[in-house]
Amino acid sequence: MEMVPVLLKAGKRVVDLSADYRLKDVKIYEKFYQVKHKDKAHLTESVYGLPELYRTKIKNAKLVANPGCYPTASILALAPLLALGLADPGSIIIDAKSGVTGAGRKIAEGFLFSEINEDFKAYKVNMHQHAPEIDQELSKLAGKKIKVTFVPHLLPINRGILATIYAKKAKNVKRKRQSLTDTYKKFYKKEPFVRIREEGQMPRIKDVVHTNFCDIGIKEDAQGAIIVAAIDNLLKGASGQAVQNLNIMCGFSEYTALL
Amino acid sequence: MEMVPVLLKAGKRVVDLSADYRLKDVKIYEKFYQVKHKDKAHLTESVYGLPELYRTKIKNAKLVANPGCYPTASILALAPLLALGLADPGSIIIDAKSGVTGAGRKIAEGFLFSEINEDFKAYKVNMHQHAPEIDQELSKLAGKKIKVTFVPHLLPINRGILATIYAKKAKNVKRKRQSLTDTYKKFYKKEPFVRIREEGQMPRIKDVVHTNFCDIGIKEDAQGAIIVAAIDNLLKGASGQAVQNLNIMCGFSEYTALL
Amino acid sequence: MEMVPVLLKAGKRVVDLSADYRLKDVKIYEKFYQVKHKDKAHLTESVYGLPELYRTKIKNAKLVANPGCYPTASILALAPLLALGLADPGSIIIDAKSGVTGAGRKIAEGFLFSEINEDFKAYKVNMHQHAPEIDQELSKLAGKKIKVTFVPHLLPINRGILATIYAKKAKNVKRKRQSLTDTYKKFYKKEPFVRIREEGQMPRIKDVVHTNFCDIGIKEDAQGAIIVAAIDNLLKGASGQAVQNLNIMCGFSEYTALL
Amino acid sequence: MEMVPVLLKAGKRVVDLSADYRLKDVKIYEKFYQVKHKDKAHLTESVYGLPELYRTKIKNAKLVANPGCYPTASILALAPLLALGLADPGSIIIDAKSGVTGAGRKIAEGFLFSEINEDFKAYKVNMHQHAPEIDQELSKLAGKKIKVTFVPHLLPINRGILATIYAKKAKNVKRKRQSLTDTYKKFYKKEPFVRIREEGQMPRIKDVVHTNFCDIGIKEDAQGAIIVAAIDNLLKGASGQAVQNLNIMCGFSEYTALL
């Protein structure tokens, strides 16, 4: 937020990898990031850089706020359910697991090899700074206020996120005519970087690492669905998505430099 | 179930590490293990070997069915909630993660180093053979039929289980006078191998590996609770618990050979 | 050796990734691989596919025997010393360490995750099938029979080889006018995929993984030198080198599909 | 060296885990540890705490300098060869590999999970501070000045050291009547924590981790021998050996608290 106003003033278009322009509500930003926002002026015009939801706006955007890694996986996994009113918005639980590069390159005791290796833990249980970002976007999709339960965990691997998501069926949903898997396939039909697995087939981190893909698998039951989404946190969850946004902004093929 | 009748007939007392005497319902056993049960006669008298729930019965038991690793962590994490009627029995979701020794020493492609290392995945989503074992014991505690949502995952580590569990508050629970953490502490007050963390402190796998402890942390919110339980799947989840049962059966100190 | 004669007869040019055409001495091949050689006819005409030594011959070769992974790292690390007569040929010790993909995708107990993870070991001590391949090529370079001491080790990582090599100075070498590092830099000056580190700087596996590079570092002392070479066993040690050979054979830029 | 004089003055006996009293030559200590020695007075009386070599002196020692982890593995692997004059003292090469706990719990970029995981490297090539400790003890055993070649490497595992050691036969050794393996077995016959493998069988790190054992395997050939030694750097390489020394000093069974 210190560089961005300078760049915009100079007539540049910006894809911002930081969290500074993702949250529209400054109070929530300041609470979760524990820092004063210095450029509220550009908050309104920034476009949330998830191409699957905002492609048209990204095309002409001056400022794109590139999404966080957990939100990318979580929102893509839930967008069809909420946009189509298929899930109970109050029921959503996201149990997410990330490799250590998710936290950047912090030099702290908690990130030493012998602290991470052969271990696994939950952290920031229901208080991670990515939760309000997920809430904001899912609320927009659902057309009503959503607050998810979000528990991140730290995996002893270098890269990759896998989110296991639990959602109950919306109460008023009638007997459906197609499987959720088919609904998802249709929803993401034209998306170059979202791949929907066959019913009951779940993606694993190996499937997406070193790629810009988000792979999604769905398992339905009487009460709702379990959705598993996997991305590479450094690509679709960060710089890969930034390149995808840049491609859209510049009118390049969306695959450029990503295949 | 081939050895056990022979041993019992010879007057021996048995702690069985297999799954053969855990499930009281033979049909469920045969469905999930894909094998015919050969010793239904002893099913009724077998005692489920979770000392925290069945210590008195274990003391004099002739046949103890040592619990599975996932059920040990899951049941201990949920027992206070269900025994005391604090959780909505229909709301329970168990997102469990296990190191590879949970699967024994199978020589199969899926367990090769290069298949597991730097990867993470869900498997047997909502169809794992440990789910009915959890359902059986939680139903007994709650006094009503319970069917949990259970999703196991495979961690790239040798040993350890961490289960992240989501439960909604029972509808009729009044304003509580103590925290869930205090409730848990009281419930497990005299247990030598269950340790309850302070409110909001979550255990990690490193805390319990190479020990017989089950560590439990609780985070409450308005709607319910997130409970995290960690055990070493080879000790409290298998042979350690068998030794604990043997100690009880023989009148030894429960710590014998376990500290 | 079953496919190759068929392909050659059909007028195809072949880069063979197997070990069948690497060793010129059939007896040694049959001893180390425990299999009868079925195509001795083409053994003589096959060219050893190490571009740094045989580029001219590879250009027009009909049959290229792509080198093993350990030999690639070892021979590149030692070629300048032996070609220029700087090392005592009887003194060479290669202490090599490889990730598990070096062994292919064998389904055997020894390659299970829990057998490899958190472990490290030497194997086939001084009897690995890659040793005669190294001996053959170093002998050619030195113009005399060489038998190295070769001890491979298994690293708990997916990919990458690091070889630490010990060589004593040749007895008759006069006071040198340049450092060994400079000698190596000159020797590999035009090589696209060999990178020589500054004096005393040693490469690590991370430097080369997912690339076709061979990185080499040298540390000299009064008695000789310690040379460390690192490659990705799946690229410069296998398919990457095959592509490099194909590029040479077809007159493409050597970097094609490798950068 | 700040605490020790105080403790000795108070009549206490000391096992020092630091490096301060290991090297008899203060100049070498100050060069390698980059710190001024503050207690030269007690250097002479300190006993090097390797029970296999100094048990009698340790028994009555006031100050025991507990050996480093690399020296423990290296000296035990070479003691029989040098004490019996079987190896050429100028030929010794130690290629050692250690898990990350060997470096203590330093919070530095180089020890972050993502720096170590899936990587492997040599470090301090022929300039590690443990080399002079090895030289000092091997020289005493051989009765002549020895300077080994010592190259340590960093393994992506928590604990364990494996040293692969190369030694040429002493020139004047006559045709031997027994294998080196038998020589080693005889040499360490009464040692509670040294285990010699059968000829050609090599130990791995898993064999010794969480134990105080040093396992040694030997492979002989016409020119000399390859010796592989494995220890747990935190036990036989540090605190386990300290307990062994304490047991000796107090007249306890040497196994006390170590089995």
mmCIF file of C-alpha atoms in Angstrom, chain B residues 7-254:
data_model
loop_
_atom_site.group_PDB
_atom_site.id
_atom_site.type_symbol
_atom_site.label_atom_id
_atom_site.label_comp_id
_atom_site.label_asym_id
_atom_site.label_seq_id
_atom_site.Cartn_x
_atom_site.Cartn_y
_atom_site.Cartn_z
ATOM 1 C CA LEU B 7 -6.497 -69.185 23.595
ATOM 2 C CA LEU B 8 -9.679 -68.627 25.578
ATOM 3 C CA LYS B 9 -10.341 -72.338 25.693
ATOM 4 C CA ALA B 10 -6.864 -72.829 27.080
ATOM 5 C CA GLY B 11 -7.797 -70.476 29.905
ATOM 6 C CA LYS B 12 -5.780 -67.528 28.647
ATOM 7 C CA ARG B 13 -6.944 -63.925 28.774
ATOM 8 C CA VAL B 14 -6.560 -62.073 25.491
ATOM 9 C CA VAL B 15 -5.981 -58.504 24.326
ATOM 10 C CA ASP B 16 -6.721 -58.644 20.613
ATOM 11 C CA LEU B 17 -5.067 -55.952 18.467
ATOM 12 C CA SER B 18 -7.098 -56.873 15.368
ATOM 13 C CA ALA B 19 -10.518 -55.428 14.552
ATOM 14 C CA ASP B 20 -12.309 -58.760 14.955
ATOM 15 C CA TYR B 21 -14.029 -58.173 18.292
ATOM 16 C CA ARG B 22 -14.542 -54.408 18.191
ATOM 17 C CA LEU B 23 -17.814 -54.163 16.288
ATOM 18 C CA LYS B 24 -20.772 -55.733 18.042
ATOM 19 C CA ASP B 25 -22.786 -55.826 14.821
ATOM 20 C CA VAL B 26 -21.477 -58.685 12.677
ATOM 21 C CA LYS B 27 -23.125 -57.346 9.532
ATOM 22 C CA ILE B 28 -21.250 -54.080 9.769
ATOM 23 C CA TYR B 29 -18.014 -55.944 10.461
ATOM 24 C CA GLU B 30 -18.457 -58.173 7.432
ATOM 25 C CA LYS B 31 -19.372 -55.238 5.193
ATOM 26 C CA PHE B 32 -16.392 -53.086 6.128
ATOM 27 C CA TYR B 33 -13.723 -55.778 6.457
ATOM 28 C CA GLN B 34 -14.988 -57.886 3.556
ATOM 29 C CA VAL B 35 -14.515 -61.147 5.450
ATOM 30 C CA LYS B 36 -16.825 -63.621 7.169
ATOM 31 C CA HIS B 37 -16.740 -63.529 10.964
ATOM 32 C CA LYS B 38 -15.672 -66.891 12.357
ATOM 33 C CA ASP B 39 -16.203 -66.478 16.079
ATOM 34 C CA LYS B 40 -19.495 -64.764 16.760
ATOM 35 C CA ALA B 41 -19.734 -66.692 20.015
ATOM 36 C CA HIS B 42 -17.166 -64.490 21.742
ATOM 37 C CA LEU B 43 -18.340 -61.195 20.265
ATOM 38 C CA THR B 44 -20.810 -60.509 23.037
ATOM 39 C CA GLU B 45 -18.411 -61.029 25.887
ATOM 40 C CA SER B 46 -15.552 -59.022 24.386
ATOM 41 C CA VAL B 47 -14.875 -55.683 26.102
ATOM 42 C CA TYR B 48 -13.944 -52.625 24.026
ATOM 43 C CA GLY B 49 -10.463 -51.832 25.279
ATOM 44 C CA LEU B 50 -10.647 -48.094 25.863
ATOM 45 C CA PRO B 51 -9.667 -47.822 29.542
ATOM 46 C CA GLU B 52 -11.135 -44.333 29.888
ATOM 47 C CA LEU B 53 -14.602 -45.762 29.183
ATOM 48 C CA TYR B 54 -14.412 -49.422 30.205
ATOM 49 C CA ARG B 55 -11.771 -49.721 32.934
ATOM 50 C CA THR B 56 -13.970 -51.689 35.334
ATOM 51 C CA LYS B 57 -15.018 -54.198 32.703
ATOM 52 C CA ILE B 58 -11.473 -54.547 31.370
ATOM 53 C CA LYS B 59 -10.218 -55.447 34.849
ATOM 54 C CA ASN B 60 -11.995 -58.811 34.755
ATOM 55 C CA ALA B 61 -12.361 -59.290 31.040
ATOM 56 C CA LYS B 62 -11.305 -62.485 29.345
ATOM 57 C CA LEU B 63 -11.268 -60.883 25.919
ATOM 58 C CA VAL B 64 -10.376 -57.244 25.280
ATOM 59 C CA ALA B 65 -10.842 -55.798 21.787
ATOM 60 C CA ASN B 66 -8.102 -53.178 21.550
ATOM 61 C CA PRO B 67 -9.517 -50.106 19.726
ATOM 62 C CA GLY B 68 -8.389 -48.792 16.355
ATOM 63 C CA CYS B 69 -6.091 -45.757 16.211
ATOM 64 C CA TYR B 70 -8.554 -43.270 14.690
ATOM 65 C CA PRO B 71 -11.349 -44.363 17.090
ATOM 66 C CA THR B 72 -9.085 -43.928 20.129
ATOM 67 C CA ALA B 73 -8.353 -40.293 19.283
ATOM 68 C CA SER B 74 -11.882 -39.540 18.104
ATOM 69 C CA ILE B 75 -13.795 -41.145 20.954
ATOM 70 C CA LEU B 76 -11.583 -39.630 23.659
ATOM 71 C CA ALA B 77 -12.023 -36.218 22.027
ATOM 72 C CA LEU B 78 -15.811 -36.529 21.942
ATOM 73 C CA ALA B 79 -16.711 -38.603 25.003
ATOM 74 C CA PRO B 80 -17.266 -35.677 27.420
ATOM 75 C CA LEU B 81 -19.451 -33.801 24.921
ATOM 76 C CA LEU B 82 -21.671 -36.778 24.205
ATOM 77 C CA ALA B 83 -21.782 -38.348 27.646
ATOM 78 C CA LEU B 84 -22.873 -35.004 29.087
ATOM 79 C CA GLY B 85 -25.287 -34.157 26.278
ATOM 80 C CA LEU B 86 -23.420 -31.010 25.290
ATOM 81 C CA ALA B 87 -23.128 -31.636 21.541
ATOM 82 C CA ASP B 88 -25.676 -32.008 18.785
ATOM 83 C CA PRO B 89 -25.170 -35.702 17.906
ATOM 84 C CA GLY B 90 -26.014 -35.088 14.252
ATOM 85 C CA SER B 91 -23.384 -32.427 13.754
ATOM 86 C CA ILE B 92 -20.140 -34.281 14.298
ATOM 87 C CA ILE B 93 -17.384 -34.039 11.712
ATOM 88 C CA ILE B 94 -14.016 -35.731 12.228
ATOM 89 C CA ASP B 95 -11.220 -34.571 9.922
ATOM 90 C CA ALA B 96 -8.407 -36.962 10.826
ATOM 91 C CA LYS B 97 -4.798 -37.096 9.669
ATOM 92 C CA SER B 98 -2.461 -40.049 10.185
ATOM 93 C CA GLY B 99 1.184 -40.927 9.565
ATOM 94 C CA VAL B 100 1.844 -43.890 7.267
ATOM 95 C CA THR B 101 2.372 -46.525 9.936
ATOM 96 C CA GLY B 102 -1.376 -46.284 10.519
ATOM 97 C CA ALA B 103 -1.747 -48.579 7.530
ATOM 98 C CA GLY B 104 0.663 -51.192 8.842
ATOM 99 C CA ARG B 105 3.558 -52.314 6.677
ATOM 100 C CA LYS B 106 1.773 -53.000 3.424
ATOM 101 C CA ILE B 107 4.043 -53.391 0.379
ATOM 102 C CA ALA B 108 2.007 -51.504 -2.220
ATOM 103 C CA GLU B 109 2.686 -48.732 -4.703
ATOM 104 C CA GLY B 110 0.683 -46.272 -2.640
ATOM 105 C CA PHE B 111 3.090 -46.599 0.273
ATOM 106 C CA LEU B 112 6.336 -46.089 -1.639
ATOM 107 C CA PHE B 113 8.458 -43.197 -0.392
ATOM 108 C CA SER B 114 8.090 -41.212 -3.597
ATOM 109 C CA GLU B 115 4.297 -41.603 -3.476
ATOM 110 C CA ILE B 116 3.943 -40.251 0.078
ATOM 111 C CA ASN B 117 6.804 -37.792 0.456
ATOM 112 C CA GLU B 118 5.880 -34.170 -0.315
ATOM 113 C CA ASP B 119 2.242 -35.201 -0.767
ATOM 114 C CA PHE B 120 -0.988 -35.199 1.241
ATOM 115 C CA LYS B 121 -4.399 -36.585 0.426
ATOM 116 C CA ALA B 122 -7.783 -37.634 1.756
ATOM 117 C CA TYR B 123 -8.682 -41.314 1.337
ATOM 118 C CA LYS B 124 -11.698 -43.555 1.921
ATOM 119 C CA VAL B 125 -13.748 -40.362 2.295
ATOM 120 C CA ASN B 126 -16.663 -41.178 4.592
ATOM 121 C CA MET B 127 -16.200 -44.919 4.047
ATOM 122 C CA HIS B 128 -13.282 -45.882 6.302
ATOM 123 C CA GLN B 129 -13.701 -49.060 8.374
ATOM 124 C CA HIS B 130 -12.994 -47.124 11.581
ATOM 125 C CA ALA B 131 -16.096 -44.962 11.175
ATOM 126 C CA PRO B 132 -18.596 -47.624 12.370
ATOM 127 C CA GLU B 133 -16.367 -48.277 15.390
ATOM 128 C CA ILE B 134 -16.558 -44.583 16.281
ATOM 129 C CA ASP B 135 -20.319 -44.533 15.627
ATOM 130 C CA GLN B 136 -20.849 -47.556 17.884
ATOM 131 C CA GLU B 137 -19.063 -46.075 20.876
ATOM 132 C CA LEU B 138 -20.357 -42.533 20.503
ATOM 133 C CA SER B 139 -23.918 -43.872 20.171
ATOM 134 C CA LYS B 140 -23.504 -45.739 23.448
ATOM 135 C CA LEU B 141 -22.240 -42.574 25.135
ATOM 136 C CA ALA B 142 -25.026 -40.423 23.734
ATOM 137 C CA GLY B 143 -27.749 -42.983 24.269
ATOM 138 C CA LYS B 144 -28.878 -42.529 20.691
ATOM 139 C CA LYS B 145 -27.816 -43.540 17.210
ATOM 140 C CA ILE B 146 -24.941 -41.393 15.920
ATOM 141 C CA LYS B 147 -23.369 -41.356 12.483
ATOM 142 C CA VAL B 148 -20.327 -39.138 12.221
ATOM 143 C CA THR B 149 -18.784 -37.672 9.101
ATOM 144 C CA PHE B 150 -15.282 -39.131 9.053
ATOM 145 C CA VAL B 151 -12.565 -38.190 6.552
ATOM 146 C CA PRO B 152 -9.095 -39.664 7.060
ATOM 147 C CA HIS B 153 -5.982 -38.175 5.421
ATOM 148 C CA LEU B 154 -2.460 -39.512 4.897
ATOM 149 C CA LEU B 155 0.429 -37.461 6.335
ATOM 150 C CA PRO B 156 4.013 -37.752 5.040
ATOM 151 C CA ILE B 157 5.359 -38.683 8.472
ATOM 152 C CA ASN B 158 6.088 -42.020 10.129
ATOM 153 C CA ARG B 159 3.812 -41.910 13.139
ATOM 154 C CA GLY B 160 1.133 -39.875 14.852
ATOM 155 C CA ILE B 161 -2.542 -39.009 14.424
ATOM 156 C CA LEU B 162 -4.115 -35.591 14.753
ATOM 157 C CA ALA B 163 -7.902 -35.337 14.557
ATOM 158 C CA THR B 164 -9.631 -31.984 14.157
ATOM 159 C CA ILE B 165 -13.206 -32.373 15.247
ATOM 160 C CA TYR B 166 -16.173 -30.064 14.739
ATOM 161 C CA ALA B 167 -19.310 -30.293 16.899
ATOM 162 C CA LYS B 168 -22.273 -27.995 17.236
ATOM 163 C CA LYS B 169 -23.815 -27.252 20.619
ATOM 164 C CA ALA B 170 -26.799 -29.371 21.623
ATOM 165 C CA LYS B 171 -29.918 -27.305 21.077
ATOM 166 C CA ASN B 172 -31.223 -27.531 24.606
ATOM 167 C CA VAL B 173 -27.995 -26.730 26.433
ATOM 168 C CA LYS B 174 -28.453 -23.810 28.815
ATOM 169 C CA ARG B 175 -25.925 -21.128 29.504
ATOM 170 C CA LYS B 176 -23.014 -23.098 30.832
ATOM 171 C CA ARG B 177 -21.282 -22.209 34.045
ATOM 172 C CA GLN B 178 -17.866 -23.531 33.147
ATOM 173 C CA SER B 179 -15.758 -23.652 30.007
ATOM 174 C CA LEU B 180 -15.651 -26.823 27.943
ATOM 175 C CA THR B 181 -11.975 -27.041 28.804
ATOM 176 C CA ASP B 182 -12.855 -27.239 32.494
ATOM 177 C CA THR B 183 -15.538 -29.807 31.720
ATOM 178 C CA TYR B 184 -12.971 -31.945 29.917
ATOM 179 C CA LYS B 185 -10.431 -31.551 32.716
ATOM 180 C CA LYS B 186 -12.978 -32.750 35.223
ATOM 181 C CA PHE B 187 -14.127 -35.644 33.009
ATOM 182 C CA TYR B 188 -10.579 -36.965 32.595
ATOM 183 C CA LYS B 189 -9.333 -35.915 36.039
ATOM 184 C CA LYS B 190 -8.109 -39.359 37.103
ATOM 185 C CA GLU B 191 -6.953 -40.567 33.708
ATOM 186 C CA PRO B 192 -3.215 -41.258 33.578
ATOM 187 C CA PHE B 193 -2.923 -40.899 29.799
ATOM 188 C CA VAL B 194 -5.292 -38.091 28.813
ATOM 189 C CA ARG B 195 -4.009 -34.525 29.042
ATOM 190 C CA ILE B 196 -6.295 -31.533 28.479
ATOM 191 C CA ARG B 197 -4.690 -28.315 27.220
ATOM 192 C CA GLU B 198 -5.540 -24.871 28.441
ATOM 193 C CA GLU B 199 -8.414 -23.151 26.574
ATOM 194 C CA GLY B 200 -7.458 -22.493 22.955
ATOM 195 C CA GLN B 201 -4.102 -24.306 23.188
ATOM 196 C CA MET B 202 -3.947 -27.065 20.619
ATOM 197 C CA PRO B 203 -1.752 -30.181 20.802
ATOM 198 C CA ARG B 204 0.556 -31.137 17.961
ATOM 199 C CA ILE B 205 1.756 -34.578 16.932
ATOM 200 C CA LYS B 206 5.262 -33.996 18.334
ATOM 201 C CA ASP B 207 3.737 -33.634 21.809
ATOM 202 C CA VAL B 208 2.604 -37.254 21.959
ATOM 203 C CA VAL B 209 4.807 -39.250 19.621
ATOM 204 C CA HIS B 210 6.705 -42.063 21.389
ATOM 205 C CA THR B 211 4.278 -41.762 24.334
ATOM 206 C CA ASN B 212 0.961 -43.333 25.369
ATOM 207 C CA PHE B 213 -0.686 -39.934 25.913
ATOM 208 C CA CYS B 214 -3.767 -38.555 24.206
ATOM 209 C CA ASP B 215 -3.562 -34.746 24.243
ATOM 210 C CA ILE B 216 -6.728 -32.738 23.680
ATOM 211 C CA GLY B 217 -7.275 -29.015 23.046
ATOM 212 C CA ILE B 218 -10.608 -27.215 22.775
ATOM 213 C CA LYS B 219 -11.658 -23.970 21.152
ATOM 214 C CA GLU B 220 -15.212 -22.900 21.820
ATOM 215 C CA ASP B 221 -17.355 -20.434 19.958
ATOM 216 C CA ALA B 222 -20.990 -19.391 19.989
ATOM 217 C CA GLN B 223 -22.106 -22.295 17.828
ATOM 218 C CA GLY B 224 -20.068 -25.133 19.205
ATOM 219 C CA ALA B 225 -16.512 -26.314 19.562
ATOM 220 C CA ILE B 226 -13.434 -27.340 17.666
ATOM 221 C CA ILE B 227 -11.573 -30.135 19.402
ATOM 222 C CA VAL B 228 -8.096 -31.288 18.412
ATOM 223 C CA ALA B 229 -6.787 -34.626 19.684
ATOM 224 C CA ALA B 230 -3.342 -36.112 19.119
ATOM 225 C CA ILE B 231 -1.982 -39.599 19.800
ATOM 226 C CA ASP B 232 0.844 -41.825 18.657
ATOM 227 C CA ASN B 233 -1.021 -44.334 16.486
ATOM 228 C CA LEU B 234 1.486 -47.065 17.416
ATOM 229 C CA LEU B 235 1.159 -46.522 21.177
ATOM 230 C CA LYS B 236 -2.116 -45.096 22.521
ATOM 231 C CA GLY B 237 -3.517 -46.080 19.114
ATOM 232 C CA ALA B 238 -2.301 -49.700 19.272
ATOM 233 C CA SER B 239 0.326 -51.531 21.331
ATOM 234 C CA GLY B 240 0.669 -48.912 24.079
ATOM 235 C CA GLN B 241 -3.042 -49.136 24.757
ATOM 236 C CA ALA B 242 -2.767 -52.942 24.719
ATOM 237 C CA VAL B 243 -0.124 -52.701 27.446
ATOM 238 C CA GLN B 244 -2.338 -50.293 29.387
ATOM 239 C CA ASN B 245 -5.158 -52.856 29.156
ATOM 240 C CA LEU B 246 -2.836 -55.647 30.252
ATOM 241 C CA ASN B 247 -1.764 -53.547 33.241
ATOM 242 C CA ILE B 248 -5.404 -53.097 34.227
ATOM 243 C CA MET B 249 -6.183 -56.790 33.733
ATOM 244 C CA CYS B 250 -3.216 -57.832 35.873
ATOM 245 C CA GLY B 251 -3.635 -55.227 38.588
ATOM 246 C CA PHE B 252 -0.331 -53.527 37.731
ATOM 247 C CA SER B 253 0.146 -49.800 37.893
ATOM 248 C CA GLU B 254 -1.315 -48.439 34.693
#
